Short mmCIF file of C-alpha atoms and ligand atoms in Angstrom, two decimals:
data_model
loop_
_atom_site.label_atom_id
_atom_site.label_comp_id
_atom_site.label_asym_id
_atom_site.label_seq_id
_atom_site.Cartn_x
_atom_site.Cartn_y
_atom_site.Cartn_z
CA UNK A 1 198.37 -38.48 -90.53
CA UNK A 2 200.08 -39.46 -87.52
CA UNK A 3 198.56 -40.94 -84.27
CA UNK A 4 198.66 -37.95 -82.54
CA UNK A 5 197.68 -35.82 -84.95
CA UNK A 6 194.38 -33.28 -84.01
CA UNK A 7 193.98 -34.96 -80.66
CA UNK A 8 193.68 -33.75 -76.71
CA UNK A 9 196.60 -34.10 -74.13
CA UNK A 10 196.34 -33.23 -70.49
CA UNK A 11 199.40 -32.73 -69.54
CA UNK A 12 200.49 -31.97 -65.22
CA UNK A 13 203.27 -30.25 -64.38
CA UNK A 14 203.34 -29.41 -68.02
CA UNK A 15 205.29 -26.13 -67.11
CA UNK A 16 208.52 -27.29 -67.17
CA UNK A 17 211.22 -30.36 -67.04
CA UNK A 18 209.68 -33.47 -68.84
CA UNK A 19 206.41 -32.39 -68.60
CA UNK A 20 207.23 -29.10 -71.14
CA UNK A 21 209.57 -31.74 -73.16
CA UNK A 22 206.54 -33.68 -73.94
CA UNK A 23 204.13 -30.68 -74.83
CA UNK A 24 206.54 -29.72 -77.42
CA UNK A 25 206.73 -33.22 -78.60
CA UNK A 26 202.96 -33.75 -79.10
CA UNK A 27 202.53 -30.34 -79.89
CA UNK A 28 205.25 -30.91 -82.70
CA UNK A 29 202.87 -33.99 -83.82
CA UNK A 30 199.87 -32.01 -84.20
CA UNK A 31 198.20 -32.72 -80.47
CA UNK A 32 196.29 -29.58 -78.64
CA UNK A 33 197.97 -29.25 -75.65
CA UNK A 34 196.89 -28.50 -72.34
CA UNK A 35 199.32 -27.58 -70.02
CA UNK A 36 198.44 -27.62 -65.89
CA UNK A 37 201.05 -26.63 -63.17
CA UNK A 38 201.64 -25.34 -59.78
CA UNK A 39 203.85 -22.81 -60.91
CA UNK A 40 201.76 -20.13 -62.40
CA UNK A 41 204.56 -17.89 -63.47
CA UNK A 42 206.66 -20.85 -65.33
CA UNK A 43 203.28 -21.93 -67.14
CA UNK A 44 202.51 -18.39 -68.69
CA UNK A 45 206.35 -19.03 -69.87
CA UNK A 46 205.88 -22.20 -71.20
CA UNK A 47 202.10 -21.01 -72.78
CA UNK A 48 203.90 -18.11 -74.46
CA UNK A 49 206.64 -20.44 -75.71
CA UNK A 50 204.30 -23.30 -77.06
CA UNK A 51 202.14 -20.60 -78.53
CA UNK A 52 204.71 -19.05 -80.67
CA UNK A 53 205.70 -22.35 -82.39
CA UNK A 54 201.99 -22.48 -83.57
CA UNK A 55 201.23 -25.13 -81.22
CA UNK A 56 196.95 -24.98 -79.37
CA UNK A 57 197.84 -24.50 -76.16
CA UNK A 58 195.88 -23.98 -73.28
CA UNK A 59 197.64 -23.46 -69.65
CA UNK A 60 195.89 -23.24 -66.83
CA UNK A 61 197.18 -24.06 -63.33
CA UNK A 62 196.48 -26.88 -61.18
CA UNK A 63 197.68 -28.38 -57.89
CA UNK A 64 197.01 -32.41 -58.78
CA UNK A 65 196.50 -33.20 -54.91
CA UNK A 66 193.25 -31.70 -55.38
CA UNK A 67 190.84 -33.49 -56.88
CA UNK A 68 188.09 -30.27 -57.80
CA UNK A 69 190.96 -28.95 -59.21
CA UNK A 70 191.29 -31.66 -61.73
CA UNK A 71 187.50 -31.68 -62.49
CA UNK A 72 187.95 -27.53 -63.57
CA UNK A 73 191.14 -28.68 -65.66
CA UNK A 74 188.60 -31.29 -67.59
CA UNK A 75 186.54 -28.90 -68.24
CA UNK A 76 188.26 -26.08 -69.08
CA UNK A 77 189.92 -28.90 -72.15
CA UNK A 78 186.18 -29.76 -72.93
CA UNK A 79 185.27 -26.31 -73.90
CA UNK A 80 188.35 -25.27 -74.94
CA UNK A 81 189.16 -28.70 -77.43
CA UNK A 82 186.27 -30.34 -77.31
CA UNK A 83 188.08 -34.31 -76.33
CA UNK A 84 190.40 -35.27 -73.99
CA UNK A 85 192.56 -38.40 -75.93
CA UNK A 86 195.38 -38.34 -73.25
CA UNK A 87 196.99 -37.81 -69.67
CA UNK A 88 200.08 -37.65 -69.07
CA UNK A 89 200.26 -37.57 -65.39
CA UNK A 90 203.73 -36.20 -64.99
CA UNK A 91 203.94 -34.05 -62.04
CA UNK A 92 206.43 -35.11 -59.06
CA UNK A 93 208.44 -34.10 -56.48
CA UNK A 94 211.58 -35.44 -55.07
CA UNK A 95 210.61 -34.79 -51.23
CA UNK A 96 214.04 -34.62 -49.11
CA UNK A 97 216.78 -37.12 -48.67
CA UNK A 98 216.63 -38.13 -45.01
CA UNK A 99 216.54 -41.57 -42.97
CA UNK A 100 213.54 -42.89 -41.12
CA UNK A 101 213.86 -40.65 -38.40
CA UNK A 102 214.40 -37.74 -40.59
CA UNK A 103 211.69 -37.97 -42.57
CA UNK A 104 208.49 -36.30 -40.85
CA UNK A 105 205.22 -36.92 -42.02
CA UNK A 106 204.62 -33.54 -43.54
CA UNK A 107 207.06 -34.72 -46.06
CA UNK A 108 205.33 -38.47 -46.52
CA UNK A 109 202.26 -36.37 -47.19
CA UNK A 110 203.56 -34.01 -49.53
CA UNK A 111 204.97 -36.69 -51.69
CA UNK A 112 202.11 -39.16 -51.15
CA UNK A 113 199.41 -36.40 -52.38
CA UNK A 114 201.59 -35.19 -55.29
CA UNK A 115 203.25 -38.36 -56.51
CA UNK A 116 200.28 -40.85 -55.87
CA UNK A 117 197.25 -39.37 -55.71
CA UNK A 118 198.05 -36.74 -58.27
CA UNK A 119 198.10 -40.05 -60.58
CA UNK A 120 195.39 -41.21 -59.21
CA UNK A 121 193.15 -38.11 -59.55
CA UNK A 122 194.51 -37.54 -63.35
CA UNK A 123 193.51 -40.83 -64.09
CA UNK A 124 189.72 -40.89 -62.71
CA UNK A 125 188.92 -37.78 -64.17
CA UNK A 126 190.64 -38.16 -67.32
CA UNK A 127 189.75 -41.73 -68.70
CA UNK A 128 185.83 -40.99 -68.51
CA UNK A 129 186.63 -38.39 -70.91
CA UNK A 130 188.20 -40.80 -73.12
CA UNK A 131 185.62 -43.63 -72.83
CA UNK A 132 182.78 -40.86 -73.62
CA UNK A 133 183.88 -40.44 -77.38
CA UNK A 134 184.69 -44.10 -77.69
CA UNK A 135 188.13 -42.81 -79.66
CA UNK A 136 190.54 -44.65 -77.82
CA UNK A 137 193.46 -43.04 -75.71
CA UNK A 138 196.40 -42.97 -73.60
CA UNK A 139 197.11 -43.04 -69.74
CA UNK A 140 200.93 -42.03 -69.43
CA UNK A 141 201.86 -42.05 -65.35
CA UNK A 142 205.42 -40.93 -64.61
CA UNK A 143 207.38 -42.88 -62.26
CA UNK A 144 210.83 -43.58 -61.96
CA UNK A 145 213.25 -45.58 -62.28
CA UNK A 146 213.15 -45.24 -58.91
CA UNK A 147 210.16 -47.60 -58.97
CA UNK A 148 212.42 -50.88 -59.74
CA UNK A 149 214.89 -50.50 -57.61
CA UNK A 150 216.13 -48.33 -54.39
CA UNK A 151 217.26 -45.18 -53.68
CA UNK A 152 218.02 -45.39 -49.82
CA UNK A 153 217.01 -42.35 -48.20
CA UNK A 154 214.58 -41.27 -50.41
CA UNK A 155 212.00 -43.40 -49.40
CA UNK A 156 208.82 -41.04 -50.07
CA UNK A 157 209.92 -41.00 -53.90
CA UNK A 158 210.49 -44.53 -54.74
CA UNK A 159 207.67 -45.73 -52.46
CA UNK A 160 205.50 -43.81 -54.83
CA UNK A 161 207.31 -44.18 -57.61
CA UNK A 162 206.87 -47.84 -56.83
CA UNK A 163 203.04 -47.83 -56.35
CA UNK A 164 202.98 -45.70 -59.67
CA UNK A 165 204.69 -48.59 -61.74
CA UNK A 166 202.05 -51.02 -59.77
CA UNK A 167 198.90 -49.35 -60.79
CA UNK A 168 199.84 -48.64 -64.39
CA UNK A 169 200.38 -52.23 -64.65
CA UNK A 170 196.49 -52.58 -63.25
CA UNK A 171 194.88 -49.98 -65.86
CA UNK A 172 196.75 -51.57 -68.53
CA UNK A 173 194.95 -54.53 -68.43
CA UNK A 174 191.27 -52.64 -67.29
CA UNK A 175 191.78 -50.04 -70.01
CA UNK A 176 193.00 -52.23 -72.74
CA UNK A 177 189.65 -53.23 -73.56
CA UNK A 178 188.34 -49.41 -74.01
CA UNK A 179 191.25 -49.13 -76.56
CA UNK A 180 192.93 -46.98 -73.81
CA UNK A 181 196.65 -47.35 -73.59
CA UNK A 182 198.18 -47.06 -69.97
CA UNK A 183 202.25 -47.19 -70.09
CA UNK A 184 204.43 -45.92 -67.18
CA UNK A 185 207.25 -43.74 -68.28
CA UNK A 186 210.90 -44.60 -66.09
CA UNK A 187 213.22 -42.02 -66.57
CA UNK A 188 216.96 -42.16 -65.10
CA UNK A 189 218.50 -38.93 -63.96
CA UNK A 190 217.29 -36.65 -66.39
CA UNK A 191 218.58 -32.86 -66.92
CA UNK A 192 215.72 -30.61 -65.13
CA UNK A 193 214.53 -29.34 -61.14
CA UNK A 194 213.70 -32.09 -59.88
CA UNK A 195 215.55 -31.56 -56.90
CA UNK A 196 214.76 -28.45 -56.57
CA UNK A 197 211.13 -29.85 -56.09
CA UNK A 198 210.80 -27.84 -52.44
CA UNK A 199 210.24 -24.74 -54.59
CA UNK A 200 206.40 -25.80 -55.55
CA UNK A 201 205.89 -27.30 -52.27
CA UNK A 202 202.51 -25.75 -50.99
CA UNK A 203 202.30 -24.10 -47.54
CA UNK A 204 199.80 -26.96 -46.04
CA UNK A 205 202.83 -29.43 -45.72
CA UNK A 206 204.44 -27.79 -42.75
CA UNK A 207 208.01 -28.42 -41.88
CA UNK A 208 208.19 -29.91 -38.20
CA UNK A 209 212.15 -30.80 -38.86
CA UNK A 210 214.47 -29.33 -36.54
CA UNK A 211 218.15 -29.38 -36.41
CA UNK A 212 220.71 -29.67 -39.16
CA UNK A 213 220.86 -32.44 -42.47
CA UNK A 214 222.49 -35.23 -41.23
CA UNK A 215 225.53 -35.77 -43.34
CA UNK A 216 223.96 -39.13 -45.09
CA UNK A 217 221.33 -36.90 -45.75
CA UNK A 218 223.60 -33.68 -46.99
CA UNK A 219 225.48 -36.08 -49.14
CA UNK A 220 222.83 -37.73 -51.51
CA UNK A 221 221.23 -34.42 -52.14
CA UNK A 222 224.63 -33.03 -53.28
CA UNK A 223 225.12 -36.37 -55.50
CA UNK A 224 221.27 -36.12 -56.42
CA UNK A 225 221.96 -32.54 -57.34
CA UNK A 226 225.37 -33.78 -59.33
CA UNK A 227 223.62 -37.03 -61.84
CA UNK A 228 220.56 -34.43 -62.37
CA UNK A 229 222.57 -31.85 -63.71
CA UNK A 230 224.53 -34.78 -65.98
CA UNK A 231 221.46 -36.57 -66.74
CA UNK A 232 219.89 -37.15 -70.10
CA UNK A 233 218.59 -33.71 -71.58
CA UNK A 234 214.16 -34.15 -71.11
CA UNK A 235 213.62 -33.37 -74.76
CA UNK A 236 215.58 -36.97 -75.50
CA UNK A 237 213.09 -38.29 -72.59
CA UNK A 238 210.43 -36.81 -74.40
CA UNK A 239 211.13 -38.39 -77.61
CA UNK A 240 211.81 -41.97 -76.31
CA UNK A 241 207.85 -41.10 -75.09
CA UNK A 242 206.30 -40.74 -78.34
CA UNK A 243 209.09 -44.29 -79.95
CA UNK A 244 207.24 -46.29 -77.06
CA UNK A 245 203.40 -44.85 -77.62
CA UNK A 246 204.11 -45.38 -81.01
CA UNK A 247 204.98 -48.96 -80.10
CA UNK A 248 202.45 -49.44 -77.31
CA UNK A 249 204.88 -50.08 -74.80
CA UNK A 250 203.65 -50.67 -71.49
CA UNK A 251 207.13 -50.15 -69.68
CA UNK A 252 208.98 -47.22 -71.30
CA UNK A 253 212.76 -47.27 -70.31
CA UNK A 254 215.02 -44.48 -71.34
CA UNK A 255 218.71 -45.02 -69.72
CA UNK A 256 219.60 -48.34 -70.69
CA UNK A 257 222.67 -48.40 -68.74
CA UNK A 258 220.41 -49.07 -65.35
CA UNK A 259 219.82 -52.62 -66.40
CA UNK A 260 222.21 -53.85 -63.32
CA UNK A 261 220.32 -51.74 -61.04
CA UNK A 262 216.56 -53.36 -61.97
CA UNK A 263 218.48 -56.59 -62.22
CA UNK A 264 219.54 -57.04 -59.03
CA UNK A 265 215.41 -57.12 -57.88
CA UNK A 266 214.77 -60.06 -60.49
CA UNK A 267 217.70 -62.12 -59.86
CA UNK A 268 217.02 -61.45 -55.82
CA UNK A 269 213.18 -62.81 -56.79
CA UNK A 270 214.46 -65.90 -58.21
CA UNK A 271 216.76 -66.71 -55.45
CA UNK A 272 213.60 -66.16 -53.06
CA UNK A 273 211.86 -68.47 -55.19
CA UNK A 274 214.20 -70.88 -54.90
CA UNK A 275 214.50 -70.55 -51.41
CA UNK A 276 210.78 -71.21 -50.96
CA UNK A 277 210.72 -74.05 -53.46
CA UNK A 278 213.54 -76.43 -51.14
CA UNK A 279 212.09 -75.34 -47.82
CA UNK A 280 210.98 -78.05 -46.10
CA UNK A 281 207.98 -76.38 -44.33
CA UNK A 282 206.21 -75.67 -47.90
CA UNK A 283 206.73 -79.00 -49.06
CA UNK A 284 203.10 -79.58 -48.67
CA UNK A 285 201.87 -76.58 -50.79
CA UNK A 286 203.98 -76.49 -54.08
CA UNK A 287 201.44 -77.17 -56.11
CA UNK A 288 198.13 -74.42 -54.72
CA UNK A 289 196.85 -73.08 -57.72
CA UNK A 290 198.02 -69.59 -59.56
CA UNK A 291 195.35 -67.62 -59.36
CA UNK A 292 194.79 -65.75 -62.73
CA UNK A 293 192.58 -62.87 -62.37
CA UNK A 294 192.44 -62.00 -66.50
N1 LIG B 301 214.52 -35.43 -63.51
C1 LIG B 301 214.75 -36.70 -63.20
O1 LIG B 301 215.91 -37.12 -63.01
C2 LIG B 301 213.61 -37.67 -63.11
C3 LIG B 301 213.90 -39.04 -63.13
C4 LIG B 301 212.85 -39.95 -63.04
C5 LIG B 301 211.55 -39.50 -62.97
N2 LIG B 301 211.29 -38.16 -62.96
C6 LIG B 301 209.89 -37.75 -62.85
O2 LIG B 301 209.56 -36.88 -63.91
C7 LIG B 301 208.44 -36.08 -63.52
C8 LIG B 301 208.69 -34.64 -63.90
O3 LIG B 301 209.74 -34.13 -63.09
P1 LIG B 301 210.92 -33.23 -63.66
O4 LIG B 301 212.15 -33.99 -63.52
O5 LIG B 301 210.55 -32.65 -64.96
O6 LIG B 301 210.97 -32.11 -62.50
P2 LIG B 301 210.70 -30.55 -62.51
O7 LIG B 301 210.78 -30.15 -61.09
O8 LIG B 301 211.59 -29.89 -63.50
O9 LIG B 301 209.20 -30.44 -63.05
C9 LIG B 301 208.10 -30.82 -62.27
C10 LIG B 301 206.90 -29.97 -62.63
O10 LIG B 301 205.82 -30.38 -61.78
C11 LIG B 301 205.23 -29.22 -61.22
N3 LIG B 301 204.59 -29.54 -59.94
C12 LIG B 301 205.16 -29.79 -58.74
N4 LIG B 301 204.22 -30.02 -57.80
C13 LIG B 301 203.03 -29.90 -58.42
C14 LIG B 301 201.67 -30.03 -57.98
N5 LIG B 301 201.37 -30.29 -56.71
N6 LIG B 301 200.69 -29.87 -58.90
C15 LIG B 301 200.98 -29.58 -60.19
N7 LIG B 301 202.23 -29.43 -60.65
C16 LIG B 301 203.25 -29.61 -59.78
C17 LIG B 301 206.37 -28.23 -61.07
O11 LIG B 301 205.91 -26.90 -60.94
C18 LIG B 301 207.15 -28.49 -62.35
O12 LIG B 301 206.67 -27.71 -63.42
C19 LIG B 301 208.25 -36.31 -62.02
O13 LIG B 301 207.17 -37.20 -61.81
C20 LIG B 301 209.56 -36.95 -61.61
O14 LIG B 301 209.44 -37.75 -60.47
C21 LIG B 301 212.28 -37.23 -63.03
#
């Protein structure tokens, strides 16, 4: 029997892209799948579809900015499957390319409440699911790439994606105890509609921008649209999932040909470190403890 095998996943934005990649995966493997999304009419394709290859599927839909909408999701699994083992808090938009002034807050919000707190709801209502049958489980968040390194002009996203890498790192060590497994998934460019995200966007984030794309603007969403098109196909994504749960990987890379772009962070750190470490004004405090929370 494999680890999977018989078990609960909660899967957002489970209607299509990676999300869908991964419900066939674990479905494949013997999970019950539960698949929420914004897009009611993909979801009753992707149901249908999941259904037919004998996978237990249950779709229902679900906007992850909203909190009581979780809580219905949990227990709609409860009664349907009895457990929850796992989240996989994929869901995500790619907000609009744009500089500072470009970006209006409608858009901050709209990627804030789908990228963040759509993690962050998943995961409170989720893991006391887990901890109740005393099974174990897994927290999977979805961030990015995007979350080690930049993408100028897409703030929203990797400013999410960012805080996405930093609280998986958190549960990780507060779950790890519960036999929970939190790992952050970090895809590259990866084949699916992503940036097409404005199609799901819901009415409440109102678009105050006026005037035309500025041609910074117009030219990474054309370039965005190109390396998503040419990215890695999501069911190789999907797969790369299931190697890394398998090996409890807390960081779970997929494209290893981005290695220059995460390096250029760590070798930047050490140079800051360095920088600190000969300036005369800290002379005083090398030595102030390391705190170790653990
Ligand atoms: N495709 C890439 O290149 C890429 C790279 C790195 C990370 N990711 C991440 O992968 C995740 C999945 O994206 P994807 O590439 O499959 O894109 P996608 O647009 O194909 O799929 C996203 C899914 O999320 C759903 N969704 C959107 N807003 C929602 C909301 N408020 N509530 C519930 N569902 C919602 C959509 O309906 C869709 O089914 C995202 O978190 C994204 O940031 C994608």
């Amino acid at each position: 029997m494999n680890i999977f095998e018989n078990k609960t996943v909660v899967i957002s934005g489970g209607a299509e892209g990676i999300g869908l990649a991964v419900a066939r995966a674990l479905g494949k493997r013997g999970m019950n799948i539960v698949i929420a999304d914004i897009d009611a009419t993909q979801l009753s394709v992707a149901e249908a579809e999941l259904a037919g290859a004998g996978i237990p599927v249950l779709a229902t839909t679900l906007d992850v900015a909203d909190l009581s909408q979780w809580k219905r999701v949990a227990e709609q699994s409860i009664e349907r499957f009895g457990k929850v083992h796992m989240v996989v808090n994929n869901a995500g938009v790619g907000g609009k390319g744009g500089t500072i002034e470009e970006t209006d807050s409608s858009t901050w919000q709209w990627v804030i409440d789908v990228n963040l707190m759509g993690v962050v709801y998943g995961t409170q209502v989720m893991v006391p699911l887990m901890k109740s049958h005393g099974e174990g489980g897994w927290v999977v968040n979805v961030a990015s790439m995007a979350g080690f390194g930049p993408l100028p002009l897409a703030t929203p996203y990797t400013a999410t994606k960012a805080a996405v890498v930093a609280m998986t790192e958190n549960w990780a060590q507060e779950l790890a105890p519960e036999g929970i497994h939190a790992c952050v998934l970090c895809p590259g460019f990866t084949q699916t509609r992503i940036n097409l995200s404005e199609r799901n966007k819901h009415d409440r984030y109102t678009n105050n921008e006026s005037g035309d794309e500025s041609k910074s603007a117009s030219s990474l969403n054309s370039t965005l649209k190109k390396v998503v098109e040419t990215g890695m196909p999501s069911g190789v994504v999907a797969e790369r999932l299931i190697e890394a749960l398998e090996a409890k990987e807390l960081y779970v890379f997929t494209h290893p040909s981005y290695r220059p772009l995460v390096n250029v962070r760590f070798n930047a750190t050490a140079v800051a470190f360095d920088n600190a470490i000969q300036s005369p004004l800290l002379a005083n405090y090398k030595d102030l403890m390391l705190p170790s929370f653990n």
